Short mmCIF file of C-alpha atoms and ligand atoms in Angstrom, two decimals:
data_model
loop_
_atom_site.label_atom_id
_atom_site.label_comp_id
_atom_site.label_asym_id
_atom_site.label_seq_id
_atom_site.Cartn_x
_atom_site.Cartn_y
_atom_site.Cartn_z
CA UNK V 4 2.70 9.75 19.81
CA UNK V 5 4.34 8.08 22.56
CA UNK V 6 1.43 8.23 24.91
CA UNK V 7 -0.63 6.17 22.40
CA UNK V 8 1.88 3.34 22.27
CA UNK V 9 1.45 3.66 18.29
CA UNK V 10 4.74 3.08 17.65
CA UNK V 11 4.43 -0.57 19.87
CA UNK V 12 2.03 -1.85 18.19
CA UNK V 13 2.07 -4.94 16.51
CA UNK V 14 0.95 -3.61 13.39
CA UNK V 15 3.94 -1.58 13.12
CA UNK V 16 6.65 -4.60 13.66
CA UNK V 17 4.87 -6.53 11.42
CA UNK V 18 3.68 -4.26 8.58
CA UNK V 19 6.29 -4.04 5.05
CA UNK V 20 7.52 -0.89 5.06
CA UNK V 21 5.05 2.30 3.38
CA UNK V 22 5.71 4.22 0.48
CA UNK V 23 8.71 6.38 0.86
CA UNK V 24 7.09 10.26 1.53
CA UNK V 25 8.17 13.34 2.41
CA UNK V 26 7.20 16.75 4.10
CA UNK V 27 5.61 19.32 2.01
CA UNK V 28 8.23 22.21 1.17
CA UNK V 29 6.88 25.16 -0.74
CA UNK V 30 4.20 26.00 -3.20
CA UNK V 31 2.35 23.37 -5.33
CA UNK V 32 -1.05 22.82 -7.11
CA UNK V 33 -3.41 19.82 -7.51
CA UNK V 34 -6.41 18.60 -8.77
CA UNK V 35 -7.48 17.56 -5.61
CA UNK V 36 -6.16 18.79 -2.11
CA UNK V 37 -6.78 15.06 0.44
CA UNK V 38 -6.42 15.52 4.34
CA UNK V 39 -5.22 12.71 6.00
CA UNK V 40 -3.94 8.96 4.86
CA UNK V 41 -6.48 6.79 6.23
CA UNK V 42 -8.14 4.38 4.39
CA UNK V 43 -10.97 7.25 3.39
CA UNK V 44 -8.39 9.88 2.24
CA UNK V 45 -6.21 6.92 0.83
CA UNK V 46 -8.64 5.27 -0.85
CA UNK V 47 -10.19 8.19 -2.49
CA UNK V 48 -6.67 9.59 -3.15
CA UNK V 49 -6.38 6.07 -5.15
CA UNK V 50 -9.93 6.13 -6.92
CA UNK V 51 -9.32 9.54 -7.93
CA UNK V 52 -5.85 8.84 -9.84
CA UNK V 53 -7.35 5.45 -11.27
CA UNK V 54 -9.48 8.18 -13.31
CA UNK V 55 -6.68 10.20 -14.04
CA UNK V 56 -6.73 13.04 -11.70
CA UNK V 57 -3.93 14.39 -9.98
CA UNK V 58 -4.54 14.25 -5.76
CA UNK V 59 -2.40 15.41 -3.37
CA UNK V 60 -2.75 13.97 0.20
CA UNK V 61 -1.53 15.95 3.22
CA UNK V 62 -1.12 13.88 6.09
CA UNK V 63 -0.11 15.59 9.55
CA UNK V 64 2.20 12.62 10.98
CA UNK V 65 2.94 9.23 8.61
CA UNK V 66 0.46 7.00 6.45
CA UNK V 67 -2.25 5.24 9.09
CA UNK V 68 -1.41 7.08 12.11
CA UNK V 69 -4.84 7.46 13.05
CA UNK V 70 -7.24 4.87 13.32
CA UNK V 71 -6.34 2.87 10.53
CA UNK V 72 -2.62 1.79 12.08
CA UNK V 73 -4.06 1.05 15.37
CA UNK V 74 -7.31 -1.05 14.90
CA UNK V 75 -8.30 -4.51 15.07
CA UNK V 76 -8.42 -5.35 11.64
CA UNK V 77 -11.92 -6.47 11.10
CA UNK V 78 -13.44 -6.37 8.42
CA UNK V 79 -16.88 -5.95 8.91
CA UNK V 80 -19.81 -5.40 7.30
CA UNK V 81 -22.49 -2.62 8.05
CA UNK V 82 -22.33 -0.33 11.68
CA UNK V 83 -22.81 -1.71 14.42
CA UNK V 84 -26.31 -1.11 15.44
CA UNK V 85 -28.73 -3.14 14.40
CA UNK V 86 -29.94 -3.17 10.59
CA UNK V 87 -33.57 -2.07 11.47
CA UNK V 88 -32.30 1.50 13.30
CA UNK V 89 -30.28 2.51 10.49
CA UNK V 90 -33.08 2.17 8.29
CA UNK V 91 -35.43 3.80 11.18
CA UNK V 92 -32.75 6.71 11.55
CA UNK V 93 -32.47 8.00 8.24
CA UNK V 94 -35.67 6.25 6.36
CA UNK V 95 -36.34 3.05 4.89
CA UNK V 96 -34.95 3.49 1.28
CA UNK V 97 -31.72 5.40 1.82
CA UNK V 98 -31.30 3.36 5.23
CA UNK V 99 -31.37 0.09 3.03
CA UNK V 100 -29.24 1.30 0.34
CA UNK V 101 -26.43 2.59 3.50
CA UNK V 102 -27.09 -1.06 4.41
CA UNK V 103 -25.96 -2.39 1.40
CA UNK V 104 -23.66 -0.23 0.51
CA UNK V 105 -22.01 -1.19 3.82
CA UNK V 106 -23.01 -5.24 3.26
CA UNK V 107 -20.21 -4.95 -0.25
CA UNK V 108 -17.83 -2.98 1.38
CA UNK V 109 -15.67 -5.74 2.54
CA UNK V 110 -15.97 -6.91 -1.00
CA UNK V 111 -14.13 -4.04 -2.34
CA UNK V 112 -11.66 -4.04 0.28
CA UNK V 113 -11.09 -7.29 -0.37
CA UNK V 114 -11.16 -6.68 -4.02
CA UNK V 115 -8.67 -3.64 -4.03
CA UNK V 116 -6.05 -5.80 -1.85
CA UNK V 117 -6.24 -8.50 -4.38
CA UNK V 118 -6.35 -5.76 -7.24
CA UNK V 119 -3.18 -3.92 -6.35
CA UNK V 120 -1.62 -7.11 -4.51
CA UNK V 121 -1.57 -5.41 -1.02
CA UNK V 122 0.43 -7.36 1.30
CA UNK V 123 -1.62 -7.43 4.39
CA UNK V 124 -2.47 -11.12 6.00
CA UNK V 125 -5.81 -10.29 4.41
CA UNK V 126 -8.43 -13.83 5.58
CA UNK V 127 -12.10 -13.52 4.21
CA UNK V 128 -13.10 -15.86 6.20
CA UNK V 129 -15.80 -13.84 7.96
CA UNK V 130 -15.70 -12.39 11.89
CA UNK V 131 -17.51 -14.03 14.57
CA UNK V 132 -20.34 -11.77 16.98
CA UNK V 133 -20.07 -13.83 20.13
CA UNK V 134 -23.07 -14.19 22.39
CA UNK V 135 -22.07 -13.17 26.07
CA UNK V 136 -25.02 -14.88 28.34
CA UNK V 137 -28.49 -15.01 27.30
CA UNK V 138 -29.03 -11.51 26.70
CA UNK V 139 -26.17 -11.92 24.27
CA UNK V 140 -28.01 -14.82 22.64
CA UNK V 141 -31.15 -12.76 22.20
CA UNK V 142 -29.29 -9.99 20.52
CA UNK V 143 -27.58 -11.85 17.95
CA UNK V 144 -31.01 -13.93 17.54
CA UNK V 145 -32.54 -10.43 16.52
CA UNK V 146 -29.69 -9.68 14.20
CA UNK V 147 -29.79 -12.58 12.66
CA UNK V 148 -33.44 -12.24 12.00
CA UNK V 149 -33.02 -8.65 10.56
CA UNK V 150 -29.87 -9.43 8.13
CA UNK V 151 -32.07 -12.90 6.82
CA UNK V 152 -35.00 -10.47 6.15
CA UNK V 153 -32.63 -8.93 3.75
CA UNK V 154 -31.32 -11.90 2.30
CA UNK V 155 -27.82 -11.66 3.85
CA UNK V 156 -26.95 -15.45 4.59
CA UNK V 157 -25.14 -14.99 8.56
CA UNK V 158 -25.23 -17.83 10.31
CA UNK V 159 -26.72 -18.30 14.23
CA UNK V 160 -24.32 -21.02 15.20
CA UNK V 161 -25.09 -22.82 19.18
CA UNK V 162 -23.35 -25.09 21.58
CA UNK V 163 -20.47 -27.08 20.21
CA UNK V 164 -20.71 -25.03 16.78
CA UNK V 165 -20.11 -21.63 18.50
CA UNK V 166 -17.20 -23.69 20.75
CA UNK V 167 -15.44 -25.56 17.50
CA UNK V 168 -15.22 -22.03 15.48
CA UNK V 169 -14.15 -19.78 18.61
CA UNK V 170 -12.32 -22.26 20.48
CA UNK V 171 -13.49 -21.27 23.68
CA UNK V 172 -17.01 -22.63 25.86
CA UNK V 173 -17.68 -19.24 26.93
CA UNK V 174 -20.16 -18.24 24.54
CA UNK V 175 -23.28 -19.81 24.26
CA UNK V 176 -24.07 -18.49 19.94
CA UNK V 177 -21.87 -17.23 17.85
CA UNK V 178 -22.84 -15.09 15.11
CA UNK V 179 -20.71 -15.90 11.79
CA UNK V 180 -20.88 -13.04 8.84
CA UNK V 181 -19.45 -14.69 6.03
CA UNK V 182 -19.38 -10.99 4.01
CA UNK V 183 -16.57 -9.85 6.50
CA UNK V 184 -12.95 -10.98 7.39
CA UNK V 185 -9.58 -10.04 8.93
CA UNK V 186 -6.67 -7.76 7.53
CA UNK V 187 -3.34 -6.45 9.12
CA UNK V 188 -4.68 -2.95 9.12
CA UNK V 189 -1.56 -0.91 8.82
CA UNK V 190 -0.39 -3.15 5.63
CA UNK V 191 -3.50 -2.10 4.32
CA UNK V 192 -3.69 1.23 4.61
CA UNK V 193 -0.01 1.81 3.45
CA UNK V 194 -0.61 -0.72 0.35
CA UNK V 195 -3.69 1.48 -0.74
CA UNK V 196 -1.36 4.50 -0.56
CA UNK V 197 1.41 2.61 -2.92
CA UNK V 198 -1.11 1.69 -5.23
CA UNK V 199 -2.51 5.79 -5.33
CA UNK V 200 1.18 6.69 -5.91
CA UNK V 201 1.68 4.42 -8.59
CA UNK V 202 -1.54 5.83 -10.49
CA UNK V 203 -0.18 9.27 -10.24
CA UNK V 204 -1.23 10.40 -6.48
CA UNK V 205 1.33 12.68 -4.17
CA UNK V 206 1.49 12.13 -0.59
CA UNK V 207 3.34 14.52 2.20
CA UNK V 208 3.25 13.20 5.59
CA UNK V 209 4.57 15.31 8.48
CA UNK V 210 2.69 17.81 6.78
CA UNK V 211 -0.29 18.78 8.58
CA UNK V 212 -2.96 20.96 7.55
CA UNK V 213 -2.79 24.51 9.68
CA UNK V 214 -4.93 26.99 7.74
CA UNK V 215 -7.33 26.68 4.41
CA UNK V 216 -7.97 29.98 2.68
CA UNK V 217 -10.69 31.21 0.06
CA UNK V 218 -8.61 32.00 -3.27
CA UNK V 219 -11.79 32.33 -5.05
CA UNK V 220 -11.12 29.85 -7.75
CA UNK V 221 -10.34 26.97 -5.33
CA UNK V 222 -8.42 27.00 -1.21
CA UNK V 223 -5.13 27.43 -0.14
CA UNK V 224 -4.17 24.47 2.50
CA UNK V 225 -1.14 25.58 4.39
CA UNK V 226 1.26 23.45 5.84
CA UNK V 227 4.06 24.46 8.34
CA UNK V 228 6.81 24.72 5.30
CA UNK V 229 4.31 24.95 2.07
CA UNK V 230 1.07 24.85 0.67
CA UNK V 231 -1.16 23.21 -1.80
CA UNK V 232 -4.05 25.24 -4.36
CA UNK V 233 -6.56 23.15 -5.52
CA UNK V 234 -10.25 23.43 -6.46
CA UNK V 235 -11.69 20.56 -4.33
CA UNK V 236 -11.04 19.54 -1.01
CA UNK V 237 -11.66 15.92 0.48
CA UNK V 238 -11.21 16.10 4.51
CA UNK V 239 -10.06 12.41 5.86
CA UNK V 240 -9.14 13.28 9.27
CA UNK V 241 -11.89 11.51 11.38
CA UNK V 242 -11.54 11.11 14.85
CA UNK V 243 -7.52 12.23 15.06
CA UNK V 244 -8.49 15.74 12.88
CA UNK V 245 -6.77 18.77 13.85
CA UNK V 246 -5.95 22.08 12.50
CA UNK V 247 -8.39 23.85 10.11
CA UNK V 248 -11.03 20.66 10.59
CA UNK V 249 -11.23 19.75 14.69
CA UNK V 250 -15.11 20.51 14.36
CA UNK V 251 -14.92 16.96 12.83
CA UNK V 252 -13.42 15.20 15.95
CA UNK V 253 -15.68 17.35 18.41
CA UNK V 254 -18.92 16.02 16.69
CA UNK V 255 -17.57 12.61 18.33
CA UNK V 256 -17.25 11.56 21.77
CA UNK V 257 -13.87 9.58 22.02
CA UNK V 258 -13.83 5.76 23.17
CA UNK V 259 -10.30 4.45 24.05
CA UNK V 260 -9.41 0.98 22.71
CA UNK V 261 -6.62 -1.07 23.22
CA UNK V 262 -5.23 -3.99 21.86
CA UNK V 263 -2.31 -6.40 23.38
CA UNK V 264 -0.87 -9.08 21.77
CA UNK V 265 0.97 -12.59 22.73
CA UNK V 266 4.16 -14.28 21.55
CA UNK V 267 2.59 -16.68 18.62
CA UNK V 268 1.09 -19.77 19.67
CA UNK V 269 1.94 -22.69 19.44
CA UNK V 270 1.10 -25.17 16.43
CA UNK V 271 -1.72 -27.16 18.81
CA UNK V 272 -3.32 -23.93 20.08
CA UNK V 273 -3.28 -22.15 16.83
CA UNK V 274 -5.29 -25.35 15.41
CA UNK V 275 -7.76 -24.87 18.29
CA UNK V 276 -8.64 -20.95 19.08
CA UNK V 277 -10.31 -19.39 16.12
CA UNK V 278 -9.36 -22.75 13.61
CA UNK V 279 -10.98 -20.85 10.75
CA UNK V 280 -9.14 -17.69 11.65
CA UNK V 281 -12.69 -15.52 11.77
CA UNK V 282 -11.89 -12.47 14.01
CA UNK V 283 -14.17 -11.90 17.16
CA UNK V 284 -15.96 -9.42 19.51
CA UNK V 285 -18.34 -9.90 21.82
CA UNK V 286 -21.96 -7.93 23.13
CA UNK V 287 -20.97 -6.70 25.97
CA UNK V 288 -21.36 -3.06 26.94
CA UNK V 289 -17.16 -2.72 27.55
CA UNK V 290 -16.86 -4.92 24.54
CA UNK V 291 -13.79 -7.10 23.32
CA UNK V 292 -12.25 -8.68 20.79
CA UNK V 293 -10.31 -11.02 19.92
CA UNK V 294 -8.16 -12.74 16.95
CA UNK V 295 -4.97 -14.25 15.56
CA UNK V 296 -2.56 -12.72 13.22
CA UNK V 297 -0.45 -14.39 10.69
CA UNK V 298 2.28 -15.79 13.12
CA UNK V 299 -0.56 -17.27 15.29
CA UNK V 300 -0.55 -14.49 17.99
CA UNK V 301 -3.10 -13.71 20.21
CA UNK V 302 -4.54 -10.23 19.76
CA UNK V 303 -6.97 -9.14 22.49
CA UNK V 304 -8.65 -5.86 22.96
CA UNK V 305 -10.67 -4.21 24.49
CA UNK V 306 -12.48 -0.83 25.89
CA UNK V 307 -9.70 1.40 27.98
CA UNK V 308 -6.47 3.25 27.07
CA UNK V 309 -2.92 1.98 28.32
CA UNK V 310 -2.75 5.28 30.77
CA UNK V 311 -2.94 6.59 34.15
CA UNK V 312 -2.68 3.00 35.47
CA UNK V 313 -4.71 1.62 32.35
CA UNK V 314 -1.71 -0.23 30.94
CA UNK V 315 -1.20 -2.92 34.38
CA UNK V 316 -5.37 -2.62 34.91
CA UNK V 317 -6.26 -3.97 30.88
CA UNK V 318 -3.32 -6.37 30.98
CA UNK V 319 -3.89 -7.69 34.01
CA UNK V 320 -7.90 -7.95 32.87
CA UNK V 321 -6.46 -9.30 29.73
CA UNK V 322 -4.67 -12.24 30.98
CA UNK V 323 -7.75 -13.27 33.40
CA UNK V 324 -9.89 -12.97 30.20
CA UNK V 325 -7.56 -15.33 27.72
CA UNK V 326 -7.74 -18.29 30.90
CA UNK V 327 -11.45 -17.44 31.44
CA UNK V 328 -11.66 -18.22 27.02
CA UNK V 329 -8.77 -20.23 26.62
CA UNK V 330 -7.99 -22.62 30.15
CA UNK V 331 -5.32 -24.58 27.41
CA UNK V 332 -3.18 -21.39 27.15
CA UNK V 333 -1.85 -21.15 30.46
CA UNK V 334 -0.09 -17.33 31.81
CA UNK V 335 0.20 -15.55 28.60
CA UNK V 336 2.67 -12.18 28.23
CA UNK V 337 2.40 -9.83 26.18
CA UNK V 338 4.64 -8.30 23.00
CA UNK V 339 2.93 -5.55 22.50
CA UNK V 340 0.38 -3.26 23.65
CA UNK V 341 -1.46 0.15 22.09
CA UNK V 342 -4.25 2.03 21.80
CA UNK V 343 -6.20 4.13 19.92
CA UNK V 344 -9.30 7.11 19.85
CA UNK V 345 -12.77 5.22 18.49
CA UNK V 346 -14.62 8.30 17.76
CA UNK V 347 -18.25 7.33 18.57
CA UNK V 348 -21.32 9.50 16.89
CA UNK V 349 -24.74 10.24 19.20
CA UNK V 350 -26.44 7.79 16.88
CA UNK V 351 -23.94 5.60 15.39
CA UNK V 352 -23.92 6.65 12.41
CA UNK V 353 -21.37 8.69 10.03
CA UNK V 354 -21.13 12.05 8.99
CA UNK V 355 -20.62 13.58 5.51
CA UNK V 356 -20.77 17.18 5.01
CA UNK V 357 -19.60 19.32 2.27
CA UNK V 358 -18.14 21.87 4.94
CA UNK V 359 -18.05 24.71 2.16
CA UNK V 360 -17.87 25.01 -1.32
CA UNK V 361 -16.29 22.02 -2.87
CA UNK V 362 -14.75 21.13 1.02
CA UNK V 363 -15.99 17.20 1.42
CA UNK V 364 -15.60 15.12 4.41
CA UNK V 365 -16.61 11.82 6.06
CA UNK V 366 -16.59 10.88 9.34
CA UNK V 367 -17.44 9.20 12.61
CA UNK V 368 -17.29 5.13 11.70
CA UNK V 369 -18.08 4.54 15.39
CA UNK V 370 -15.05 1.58 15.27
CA UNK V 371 -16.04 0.40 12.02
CA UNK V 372 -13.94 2.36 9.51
CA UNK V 373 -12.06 0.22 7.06
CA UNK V 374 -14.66 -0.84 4.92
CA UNK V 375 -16.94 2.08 5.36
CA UNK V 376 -14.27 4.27 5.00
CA UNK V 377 -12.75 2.42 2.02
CA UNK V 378 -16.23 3.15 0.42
CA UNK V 379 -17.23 6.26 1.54
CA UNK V 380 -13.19 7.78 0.10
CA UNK V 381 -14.40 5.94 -3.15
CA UNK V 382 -17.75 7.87 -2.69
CA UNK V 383 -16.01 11.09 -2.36
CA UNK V 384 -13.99 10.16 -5.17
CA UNK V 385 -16.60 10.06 -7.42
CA UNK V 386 -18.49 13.52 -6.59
CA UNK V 387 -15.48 14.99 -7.06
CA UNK V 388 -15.36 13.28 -10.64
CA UNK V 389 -18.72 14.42 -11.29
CA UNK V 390 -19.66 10.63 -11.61
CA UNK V 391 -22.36 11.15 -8.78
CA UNK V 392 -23.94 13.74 -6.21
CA UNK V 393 -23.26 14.79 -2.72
CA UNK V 394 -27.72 14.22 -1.96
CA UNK V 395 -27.27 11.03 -4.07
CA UNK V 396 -24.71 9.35 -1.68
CA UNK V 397 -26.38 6.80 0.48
CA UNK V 398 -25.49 8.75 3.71
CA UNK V 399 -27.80 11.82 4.24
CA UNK V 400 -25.86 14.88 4.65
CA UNK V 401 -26.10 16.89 8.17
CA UNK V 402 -24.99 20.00 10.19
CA UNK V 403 -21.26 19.83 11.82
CA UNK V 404 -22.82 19.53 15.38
CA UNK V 405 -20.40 19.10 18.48
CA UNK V 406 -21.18 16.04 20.66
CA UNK V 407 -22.35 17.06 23.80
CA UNK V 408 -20.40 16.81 27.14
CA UNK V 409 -17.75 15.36 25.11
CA UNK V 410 -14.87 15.50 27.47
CA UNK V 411 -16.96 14.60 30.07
CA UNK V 412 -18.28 11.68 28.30
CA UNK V 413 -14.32 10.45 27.06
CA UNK V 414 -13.17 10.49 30.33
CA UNK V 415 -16.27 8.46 31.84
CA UNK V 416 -15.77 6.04 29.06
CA UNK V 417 -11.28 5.42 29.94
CA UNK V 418 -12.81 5.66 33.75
CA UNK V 419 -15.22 3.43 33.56
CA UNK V 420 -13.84 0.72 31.54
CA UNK V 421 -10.37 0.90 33.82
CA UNK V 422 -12.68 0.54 36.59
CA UNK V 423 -15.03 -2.60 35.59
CA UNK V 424 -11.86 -4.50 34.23
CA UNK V 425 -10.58 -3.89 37.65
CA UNK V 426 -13.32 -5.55 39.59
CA UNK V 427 -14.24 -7.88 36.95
CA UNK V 428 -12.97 -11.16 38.06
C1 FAD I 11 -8.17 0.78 18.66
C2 FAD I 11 -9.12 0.85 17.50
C3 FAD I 11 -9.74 -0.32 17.05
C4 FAD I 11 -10.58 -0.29 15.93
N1 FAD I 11 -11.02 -1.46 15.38
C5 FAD I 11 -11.63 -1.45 14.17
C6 FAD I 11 -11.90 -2.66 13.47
O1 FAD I 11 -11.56 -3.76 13.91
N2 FAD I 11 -12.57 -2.59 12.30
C7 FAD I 11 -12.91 -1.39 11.73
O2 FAD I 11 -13.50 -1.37 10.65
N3 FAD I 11 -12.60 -0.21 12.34
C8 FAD I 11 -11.97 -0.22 13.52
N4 FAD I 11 -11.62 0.95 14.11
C9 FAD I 11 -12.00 2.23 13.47
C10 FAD I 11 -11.11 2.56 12.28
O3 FAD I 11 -9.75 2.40 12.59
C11 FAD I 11 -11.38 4.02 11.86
O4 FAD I 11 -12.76 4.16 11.69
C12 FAD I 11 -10.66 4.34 10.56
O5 FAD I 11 -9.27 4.32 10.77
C13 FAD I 11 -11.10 5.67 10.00
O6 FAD I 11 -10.37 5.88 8.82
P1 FAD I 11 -10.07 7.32 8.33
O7 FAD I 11 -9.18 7.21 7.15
O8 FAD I 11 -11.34 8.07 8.12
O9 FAD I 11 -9.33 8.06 9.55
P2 FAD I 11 -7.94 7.71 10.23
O10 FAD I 11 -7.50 6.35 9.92
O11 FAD I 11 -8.07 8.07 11.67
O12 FAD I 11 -6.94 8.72 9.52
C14 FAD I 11 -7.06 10.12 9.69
C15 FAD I 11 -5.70 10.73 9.39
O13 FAD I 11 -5.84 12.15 9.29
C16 FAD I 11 -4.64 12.73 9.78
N5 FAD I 11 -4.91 14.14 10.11
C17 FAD I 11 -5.66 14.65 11.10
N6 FAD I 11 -5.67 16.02 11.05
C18 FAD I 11 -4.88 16.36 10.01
C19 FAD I 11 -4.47 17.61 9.45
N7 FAD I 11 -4.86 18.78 9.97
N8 FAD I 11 -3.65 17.61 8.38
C20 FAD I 11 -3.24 16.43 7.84
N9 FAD I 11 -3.59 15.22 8.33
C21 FAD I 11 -4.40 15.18 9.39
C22 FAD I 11 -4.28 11.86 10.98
O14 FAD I 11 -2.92 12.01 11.32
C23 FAD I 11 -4.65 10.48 10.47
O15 FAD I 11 -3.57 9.79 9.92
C24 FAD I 11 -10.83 0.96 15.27
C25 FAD I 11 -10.24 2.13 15.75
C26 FAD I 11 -9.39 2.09 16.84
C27 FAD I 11 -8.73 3.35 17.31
#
């Protein structure tokens, strides 16, 4: 845990305190066995007890200790390749409906914190796709032109527009998604498992999965000190999976990603990077981000993990970056610093598989998991309700295939990005 920094992260000093949960201890049964409290196991854990049927979620460490306690926080609506190749990759009328699907998924996060009064600095106020050089310009020009096609009102915004809403003269376009917005991901996560408590749902944490066994009516999930029976299984485990599931995290090739954050800024900086308070990223290959939180600090991330010399490499990157943005804010330090595993799928997109008989998972958001995943747990939900079908889900179903040269592929991704913040000056 430690070598992840989780426990530093800004989310964590700043997030209200979860539910209060404890380890799994002996025998018990459930409607519904759910592996891991993200916001897909979470959020189907929730949808599932809003209709009255009893979930239990098994989560190996504590409520959003995967992805969903160490992101960014954007919101954001759809993947992030373009609109066209989604619809190219799995054809043109389930691609469109995974496009929309994934265009209204910030609505029901949004929604659901509202809902169940989540606590979580939640701004829809849209993110901001910023245009590094001309080739960036181009690319958001083409996404623009493929989310107007479908009626989806982004905005290409130039010159001093792109500089008012970004602060910063560095990019030449900005491109403004009013669908999306900004959350404190952690707060978010842990709300969503409050509300599924309150509507009847059990969690365990420190209670990973080890073993599932055929009972013949239903599986047998074993923990280290007990065990659930249940007739349906939803796996949530994504890129962090381990025990009975790790096929799930070897179908992705893991991308580092760190985040650091400043002391907050002051009042007359706070008024002048990111006024609106859209969050940020940029096109670049070794992307970054960037965005405020609700005491006006800084949050900058980017492509790398904070180890083997990472940690001094990315902040010293970091702090070149913010003057190279933002020549007002002077030497910055950081407060904290962490890092997570982006698990990143050969094309992009997610998988769902029903793994075995009444076994369901989703995975693979490619760093784009709160909404989808949000969604997709509702999705889940609702096959498991009978409400709709596994082939009817806009996702098309697939194999559990490992990504190839995986390792090899992680390791160029930390080594490369620790080398090109290096030498990029
Ligand atoms: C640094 C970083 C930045 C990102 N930025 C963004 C962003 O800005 N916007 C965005 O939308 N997405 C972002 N993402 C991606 C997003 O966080 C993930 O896609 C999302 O968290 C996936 O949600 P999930 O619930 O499916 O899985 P997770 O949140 O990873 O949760 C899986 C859980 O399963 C548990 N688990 C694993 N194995 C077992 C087992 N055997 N038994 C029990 N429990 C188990 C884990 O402990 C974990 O808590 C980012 C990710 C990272 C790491």
């Amino acid at each position: 845990m430690s070598s992840s920094r989780y426990q530093s992260s800004l989310w964590q000093a700043s997030a209200p305190p979860g539910p209060i949960t404890s380890r799994l201890s002996g025998p018990i049964s459930a409607d519904v066995a759910v592996i891991g409290a993200g916001y897909t196991g979470c959020s189907a854990a929730l949808h599932l007890a809003l209709a009255g049927v009893s979930p239990v979620v098994l989560e190996a460490s504590e409520i959003g200790f995967g992805g969903a306690g160490r992101n960014v926080g954007l919101v954001n609506a759809g993947l992030w390749v373009m609109p066209d190749t989604i619809a190219t990759a799995i054809g043109e009328e389930r691609g469109e409906r995974l496009l929309k699907q994934l265009g209204e998924a910030p609505a029901l996060v949004f929604d659901l914190i509202a809902r169940h009064e989540i606590a979580c600095e939640a701004i829809r106020a849209g993110t901001l796709h910023c245009a590094a050089g001309s080739h960036g310009v181009e690319e958001l020009t083409e996404r623009a032109r493929q989310w107007l096609r479908r009626g989806v009102a982004v905005e290409l915004l130039e010159g001093s527009a792109a500089a008012r809403l970004t602060g910063s003269n560095a990019f030449p376009a900005v491109l403004l998604d009013p669908r999306a917005g900004t959350i404190q991901p952690l707060a978010y996560v842990r709300g969503l498992a409050a509300a599924a408590i309150r509507y009847g749902a059990r969690i365990h944490t420190q209670s990973p999965a080890i073993a599932c066994e055929n009972r013949g009516q239903g599986w047998r999930i074993t923990t280290p000190q007990g065990s659930v029976d249940a007739p349906r299984v939803i796996v949530a485990t994504d890129a962090y999976s381990s025990g009975p599931w790790r096929a799930l995290s070897a179908e992705q090739v893991p991308l580092p990603y760190f985040n650091l954050a400043t002391a907050p800024l002051p009042p007359e900086l706070r008024a002048r990077i990111l006024p609106e308070r859209q969050g940020a990223w940029d096109t670049k290959k070794i992307l970054s981000s960037f965005r405020l939180d609700a005491q006006g600090r800084l949050v900058i991330g980017g492509v790398g993990a904070l180890r083997n010399g990472g940690a001094r490499v990315h902040a010293q990157w970091a702090r070149r970056e913010l003057a190279r943005l933002f020549p007002a804010l002077g030497r910055v330090s950081f407060d904290h610093a962490w890092y997570g595993t982006i698990g990143m799928t050969a094309d992009a997109l997610p998988r769902l598989h029903e793994l075995d008989r009444n076994i369901l998972s989703i995975s693979g958001y490619n760093g784009r998991g709160i909404a989808p995943g949000t969604s997709f747990g509702r999705d889940l939900a609702r096959v498991v309700l009978g409400e709709q079908s596994m082939d009817a889900l806009a996702l098309p179903q697939t194999p559990v295939r490992p990504a190839q040269l995986r390792a090899l592929k992680g390791v160029i991704y930390e080594a490369g990005a620790q080398l090109a913040h290096f030498f990029q000056r």
